[in-house]
Coordinates of C-alpha atoms and ligand atoms in Angstrom, one line a residue:
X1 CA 27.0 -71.4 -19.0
X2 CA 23.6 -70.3 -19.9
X3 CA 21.1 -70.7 -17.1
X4 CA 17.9 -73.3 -17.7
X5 CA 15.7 -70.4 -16.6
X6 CA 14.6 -68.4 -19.4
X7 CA 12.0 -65.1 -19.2
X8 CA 8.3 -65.2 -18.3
X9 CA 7.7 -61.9 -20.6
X10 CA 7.0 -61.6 -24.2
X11 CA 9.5 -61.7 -26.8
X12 CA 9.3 -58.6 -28.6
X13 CA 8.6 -56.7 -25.5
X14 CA 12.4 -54.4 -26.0
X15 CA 11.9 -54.6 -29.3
X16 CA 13.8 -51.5 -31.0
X17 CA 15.0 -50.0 -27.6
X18 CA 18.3 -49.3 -25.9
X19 CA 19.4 -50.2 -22.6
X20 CA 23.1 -49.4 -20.8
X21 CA 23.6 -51.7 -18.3
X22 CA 26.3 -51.0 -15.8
X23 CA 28.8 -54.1 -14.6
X24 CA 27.0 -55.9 -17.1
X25 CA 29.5 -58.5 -18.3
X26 CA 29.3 -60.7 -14.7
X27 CA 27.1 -62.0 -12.2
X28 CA 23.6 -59.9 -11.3
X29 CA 24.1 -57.3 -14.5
X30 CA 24.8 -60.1 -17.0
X31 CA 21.8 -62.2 -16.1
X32 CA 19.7 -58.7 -16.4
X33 CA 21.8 -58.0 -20.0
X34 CA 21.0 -61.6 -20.9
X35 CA 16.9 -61.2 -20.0
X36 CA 17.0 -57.6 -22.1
X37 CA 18.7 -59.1 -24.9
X38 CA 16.2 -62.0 -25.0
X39 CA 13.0 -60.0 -25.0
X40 CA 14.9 -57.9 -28.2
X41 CA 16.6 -55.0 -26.7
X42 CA 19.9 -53.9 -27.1
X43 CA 22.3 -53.8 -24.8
X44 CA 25.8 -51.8 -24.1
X45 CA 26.9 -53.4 -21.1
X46 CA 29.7 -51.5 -19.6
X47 CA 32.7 -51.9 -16.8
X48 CA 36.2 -51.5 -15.9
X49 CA 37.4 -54.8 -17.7
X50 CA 37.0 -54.8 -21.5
X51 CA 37.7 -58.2 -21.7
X52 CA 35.5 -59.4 -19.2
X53 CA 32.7 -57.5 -21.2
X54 CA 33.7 -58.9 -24.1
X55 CA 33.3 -62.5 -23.2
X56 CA 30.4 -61.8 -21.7
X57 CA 28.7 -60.0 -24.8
X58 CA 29.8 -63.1 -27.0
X59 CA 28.0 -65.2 -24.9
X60 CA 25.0 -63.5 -24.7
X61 CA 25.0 -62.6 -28.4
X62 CA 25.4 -66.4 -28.9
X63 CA 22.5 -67.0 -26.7
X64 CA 20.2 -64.8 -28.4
X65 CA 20.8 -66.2 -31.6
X66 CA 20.7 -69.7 -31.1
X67 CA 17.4 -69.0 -29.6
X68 CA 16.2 -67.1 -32.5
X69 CA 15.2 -63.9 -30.6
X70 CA 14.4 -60.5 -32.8
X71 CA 17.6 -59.6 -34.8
X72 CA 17.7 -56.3 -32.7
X73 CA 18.8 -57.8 -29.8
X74 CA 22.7 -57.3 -29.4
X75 CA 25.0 -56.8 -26.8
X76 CA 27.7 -54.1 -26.9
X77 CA 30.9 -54.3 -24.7
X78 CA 32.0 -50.5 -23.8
X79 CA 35.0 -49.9 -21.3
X80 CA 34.3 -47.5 -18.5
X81 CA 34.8 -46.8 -15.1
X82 CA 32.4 -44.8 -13.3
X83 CA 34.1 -43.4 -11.2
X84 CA 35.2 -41.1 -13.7
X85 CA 32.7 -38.5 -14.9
X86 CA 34.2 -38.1 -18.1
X87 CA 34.3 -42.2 -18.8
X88 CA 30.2 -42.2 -17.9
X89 CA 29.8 -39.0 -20.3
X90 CA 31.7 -41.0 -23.0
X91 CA 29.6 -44.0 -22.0
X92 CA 26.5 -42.2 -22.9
X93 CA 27.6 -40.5 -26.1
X94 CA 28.7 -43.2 -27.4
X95 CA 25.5 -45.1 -26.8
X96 CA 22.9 -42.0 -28.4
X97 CA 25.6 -41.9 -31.3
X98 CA 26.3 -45.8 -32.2
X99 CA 22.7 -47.2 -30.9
X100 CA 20.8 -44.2 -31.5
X101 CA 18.7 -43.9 -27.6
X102 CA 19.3 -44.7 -24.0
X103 CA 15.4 -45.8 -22.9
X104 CA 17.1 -47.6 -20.2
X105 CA 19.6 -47.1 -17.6
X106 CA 20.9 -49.8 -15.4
X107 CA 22.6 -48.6 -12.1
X108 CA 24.4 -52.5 -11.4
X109 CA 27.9 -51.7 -11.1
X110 CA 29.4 -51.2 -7.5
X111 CA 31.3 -53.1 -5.4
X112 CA 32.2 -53.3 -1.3
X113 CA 34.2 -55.4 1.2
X114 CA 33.6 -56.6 4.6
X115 CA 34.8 -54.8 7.7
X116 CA 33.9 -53.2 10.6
X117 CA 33.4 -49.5 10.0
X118 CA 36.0 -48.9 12.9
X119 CA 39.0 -51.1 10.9
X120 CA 38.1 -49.7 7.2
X121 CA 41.0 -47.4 5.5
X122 CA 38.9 -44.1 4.8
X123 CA 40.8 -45.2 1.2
X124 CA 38.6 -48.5 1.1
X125 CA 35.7 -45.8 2.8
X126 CA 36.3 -43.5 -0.2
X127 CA 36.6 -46.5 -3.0
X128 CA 33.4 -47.6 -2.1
X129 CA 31.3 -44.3 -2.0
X130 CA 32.9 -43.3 -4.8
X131 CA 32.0 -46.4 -7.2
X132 CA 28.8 -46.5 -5.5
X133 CA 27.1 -43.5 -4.9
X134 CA 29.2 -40.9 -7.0
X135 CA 29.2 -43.2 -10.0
X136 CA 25.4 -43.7 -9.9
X137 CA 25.3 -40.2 -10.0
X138 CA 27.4 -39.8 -12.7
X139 CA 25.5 -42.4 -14.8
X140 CA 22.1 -41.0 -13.7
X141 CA 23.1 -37.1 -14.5
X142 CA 24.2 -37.8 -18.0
X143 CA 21.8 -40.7 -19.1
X144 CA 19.6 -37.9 -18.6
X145 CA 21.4 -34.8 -20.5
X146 CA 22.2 -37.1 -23.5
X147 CA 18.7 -38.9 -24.0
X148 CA 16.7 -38.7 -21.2
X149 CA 15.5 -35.2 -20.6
X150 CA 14.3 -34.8 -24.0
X151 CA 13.3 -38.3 -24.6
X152 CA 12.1 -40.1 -20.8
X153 CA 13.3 -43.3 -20.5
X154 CA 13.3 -45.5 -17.4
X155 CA 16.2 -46.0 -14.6
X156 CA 16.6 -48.9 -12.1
X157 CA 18.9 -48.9 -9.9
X158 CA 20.1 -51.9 -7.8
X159 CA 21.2 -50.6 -4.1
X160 CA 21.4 -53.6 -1.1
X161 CA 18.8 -54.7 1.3
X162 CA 20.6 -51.5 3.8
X163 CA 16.6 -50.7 5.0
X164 CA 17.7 -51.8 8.7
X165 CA 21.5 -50.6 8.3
X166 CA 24.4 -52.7 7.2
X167 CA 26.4 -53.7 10.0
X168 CA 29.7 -55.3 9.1
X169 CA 29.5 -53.4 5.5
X170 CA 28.3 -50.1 6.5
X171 CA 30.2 -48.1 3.5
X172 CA 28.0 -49.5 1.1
X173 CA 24.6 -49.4 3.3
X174 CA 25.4 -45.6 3.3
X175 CA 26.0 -45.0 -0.1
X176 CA 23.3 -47.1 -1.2
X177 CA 20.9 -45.2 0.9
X178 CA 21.8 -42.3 -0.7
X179 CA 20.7 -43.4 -3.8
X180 CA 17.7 -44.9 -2.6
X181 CA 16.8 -40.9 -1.2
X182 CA 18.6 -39.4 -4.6
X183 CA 16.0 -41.6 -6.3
X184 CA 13.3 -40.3 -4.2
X185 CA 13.9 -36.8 -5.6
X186 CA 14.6 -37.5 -9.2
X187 CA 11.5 -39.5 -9.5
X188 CA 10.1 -36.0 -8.6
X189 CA 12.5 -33.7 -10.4
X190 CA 12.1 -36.0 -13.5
X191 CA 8.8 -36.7 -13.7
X192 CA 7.8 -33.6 -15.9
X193 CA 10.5 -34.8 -18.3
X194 CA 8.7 -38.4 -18.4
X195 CA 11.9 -40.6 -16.8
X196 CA 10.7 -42.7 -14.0
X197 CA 13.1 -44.6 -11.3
X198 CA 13.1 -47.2 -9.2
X199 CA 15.7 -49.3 -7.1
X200 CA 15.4 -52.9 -6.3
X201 CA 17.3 -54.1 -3.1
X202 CA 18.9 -57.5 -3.4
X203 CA 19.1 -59.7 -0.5
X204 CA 21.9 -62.6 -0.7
X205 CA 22.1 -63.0 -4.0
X206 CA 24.8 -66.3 -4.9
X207 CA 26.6 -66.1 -8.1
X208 CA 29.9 -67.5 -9.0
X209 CA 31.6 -63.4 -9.2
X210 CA 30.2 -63.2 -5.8
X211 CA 31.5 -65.5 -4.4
X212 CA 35.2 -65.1 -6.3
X213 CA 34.9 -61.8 -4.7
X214 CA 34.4 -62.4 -0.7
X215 CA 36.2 -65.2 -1.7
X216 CA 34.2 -68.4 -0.6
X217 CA 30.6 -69.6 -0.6
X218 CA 30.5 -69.8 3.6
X219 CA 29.5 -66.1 3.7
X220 CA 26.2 -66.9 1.5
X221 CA 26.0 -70.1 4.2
X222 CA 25.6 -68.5 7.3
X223 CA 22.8 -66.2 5.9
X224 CA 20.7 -69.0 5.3
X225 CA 19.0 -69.0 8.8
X226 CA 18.5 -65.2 8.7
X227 CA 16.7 -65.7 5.6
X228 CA 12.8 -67.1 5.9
X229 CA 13.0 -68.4 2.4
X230 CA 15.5 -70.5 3.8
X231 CA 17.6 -70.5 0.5
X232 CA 19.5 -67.9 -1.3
X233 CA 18.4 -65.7 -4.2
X234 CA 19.5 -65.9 -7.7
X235 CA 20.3 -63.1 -10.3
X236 CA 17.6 -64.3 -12.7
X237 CA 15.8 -63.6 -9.9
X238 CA 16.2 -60.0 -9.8
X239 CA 16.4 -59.8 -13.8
X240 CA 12.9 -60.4 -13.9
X241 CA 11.9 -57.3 -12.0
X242 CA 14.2 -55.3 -13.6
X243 CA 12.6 -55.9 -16.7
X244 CA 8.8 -55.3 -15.4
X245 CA 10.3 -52.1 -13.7
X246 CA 11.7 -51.1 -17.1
X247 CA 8.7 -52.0 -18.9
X248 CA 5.3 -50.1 -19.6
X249 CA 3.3 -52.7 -17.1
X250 CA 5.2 -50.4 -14.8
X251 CA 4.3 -47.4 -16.1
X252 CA 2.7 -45.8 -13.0
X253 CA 5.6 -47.1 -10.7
X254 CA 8.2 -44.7 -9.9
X255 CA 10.4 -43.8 -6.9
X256 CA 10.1 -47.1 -4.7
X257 CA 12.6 -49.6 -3.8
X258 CA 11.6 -53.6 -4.5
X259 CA 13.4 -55.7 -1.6
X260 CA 13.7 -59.0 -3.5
X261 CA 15.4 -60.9 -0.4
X262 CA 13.2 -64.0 0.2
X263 CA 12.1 -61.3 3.6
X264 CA 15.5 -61.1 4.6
X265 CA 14.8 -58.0 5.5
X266 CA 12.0 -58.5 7.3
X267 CA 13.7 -61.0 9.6
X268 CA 17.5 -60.3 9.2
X269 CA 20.0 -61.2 12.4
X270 CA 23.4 -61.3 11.1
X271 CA 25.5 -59.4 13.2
X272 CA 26.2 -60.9 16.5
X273 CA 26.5 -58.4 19.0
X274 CA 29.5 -59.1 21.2
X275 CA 28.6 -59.2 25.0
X276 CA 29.3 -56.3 26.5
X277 CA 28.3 -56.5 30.4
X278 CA 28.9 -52.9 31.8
X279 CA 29.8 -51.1 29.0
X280 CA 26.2 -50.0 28.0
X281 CA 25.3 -46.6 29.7
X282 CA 23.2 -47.8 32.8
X283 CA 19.0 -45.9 32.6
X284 CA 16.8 -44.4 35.4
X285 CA 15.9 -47.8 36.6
X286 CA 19.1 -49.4 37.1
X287 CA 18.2 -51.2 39.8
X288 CA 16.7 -53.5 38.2
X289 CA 18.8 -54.0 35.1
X290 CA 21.4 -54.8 38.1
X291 CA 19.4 -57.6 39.6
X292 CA 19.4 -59.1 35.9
X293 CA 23.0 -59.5 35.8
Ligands
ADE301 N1 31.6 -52.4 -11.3 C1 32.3 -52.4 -10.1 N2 33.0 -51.3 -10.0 C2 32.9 -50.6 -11.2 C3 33.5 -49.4 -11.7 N3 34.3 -48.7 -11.0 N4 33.1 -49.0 -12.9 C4 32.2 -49.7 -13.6 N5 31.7 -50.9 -13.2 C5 32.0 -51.3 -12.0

């Protein structure tokens, strides 16, 4: 259903430009495809599920047009996984050739599941570093050779809120990390070629395929008291500042990480440590950590 909140930026602002949106057909990606599309870009959202993407690009394209946005403004379903190298490459080549550009690149698809670092199959390890980290790379490196290098163009990439670990999901905190550093040094290596890149960090973020996916809405629930904004986020939330990170009001912004987390982050408790009397290597002064016990 399209949401009541609509865009604070002008309408033409992505007039005649291209943007590839990864995992755009569902929850944070389609609200950023749906904000792109709105303010007149176009938009080849891509995944794993064509028809996912496809119902998600007829709803968007519906949405633009009953709102009488600029005519350039289309969405474009394209099937790839990104875990494969050679799906990204066809991803991008098939964007310069149909649509003409990539100006934008939209690192959103990636994926993780709760457990203990201890309990995770190095399969479920591998899955998640793999979509993650090596399929941002993928998307990054050839966003770059088809358009980019010879063209700039501007990258965001949405990691997690992993600035004080991730505890309970630390597969993701690590690859997401990476790309936060990987960022670091492409803002640099890139910056000749006119690309920049940025990352926002999401905090607990509700949407109906998040919740599908840890399968119930208790896990955004007991964030709430962790969280001093006291509520959780939403992805037109984050849409927004994907948008001004893409845009030329951001034109001097490149290489930093946005938490959008309502200071999650700042505040965040949500690991219980287990008591663990005895366990933890006694110090110099033991005497009186003793006497506390
Ligand atoms: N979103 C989540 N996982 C993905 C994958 N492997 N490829 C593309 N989009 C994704």
């Amino acid at each position: 259903m399209a949401s009541k909140l609509t865009t604070v930026f002008c309408k033409n602002l992505f007039a005649g430009k291209v943007a590839v949106v990864t995992g755009g057909g569902t929850g944070i990606g389609k609200a950023i495809s749906k904000e792109l599309a709105e303010l007149g870009c176009r938009v080849v959202i891509a995944s794993r599920k064509l028809s996912t993407l496809e119902e998600a690009a007829k709803e968007l394209n519906k949405y633009v047009t009953d709102k009488d946005q600029v005519k350039s403004s289309v969405v474009y379903p394209f099937q790839c996984n990104i875990r494969h190298e050679d799906q990204v490459e066809a991803l991008m080549d098939y964007t310069v050739q149909q649509h003409g550009r990539i100006d934008y690149l939209v690192n959103n698809g990636g994926g993780q599941f709760m457990s203990p670092l201890a309990y995770m199959k190095t399969k479920g390890w591998n899955a998640v570093i793999d979509t993650n980290l090596n399929g941002t790379y993928y998307c990054l490196k050839h966003a770059y050779h088809k358009w980019m290098k010879e063209n700039g163009g501007s990258i965001v990439n949405i990691i997690v809120d992993m600035l004080t670990g991730f505890p309970g999901m630390a597969h993701t905190g690590a690859a997401r990390a990476a790309v936060e550093n990987m960022s670091k040094s492409l803002a640099v290596e890139w910056a000749s070629d006119g690309v920049r890149i940025n990352n926002i960090a999401p905090g607990v973020i509700y949407s109906p395929t998040a919740a599908a996916n840890y399968k119930s809405d208790d896990v955004f629930d007991m964030y709430l008291e962790n969280i001093p904004a006291r509520r959780v986020g939403y992805p037109e939330e984050i849409s927004g500042a994907v948008c001004f990170l893409l845009s030329p009001a951001a034109s001097y912004t490149t290489g930093v990480t946005v938490a959008i987390d309502g200071a999650w982050g700042l505040y965040k408790k949500n690991y219980e440590v287990p008591d663990h009397e005895g366990k933890w290597p006694l110090g110099v002064h033991s005497d009186y950590v003793k006497s506390k016990l």
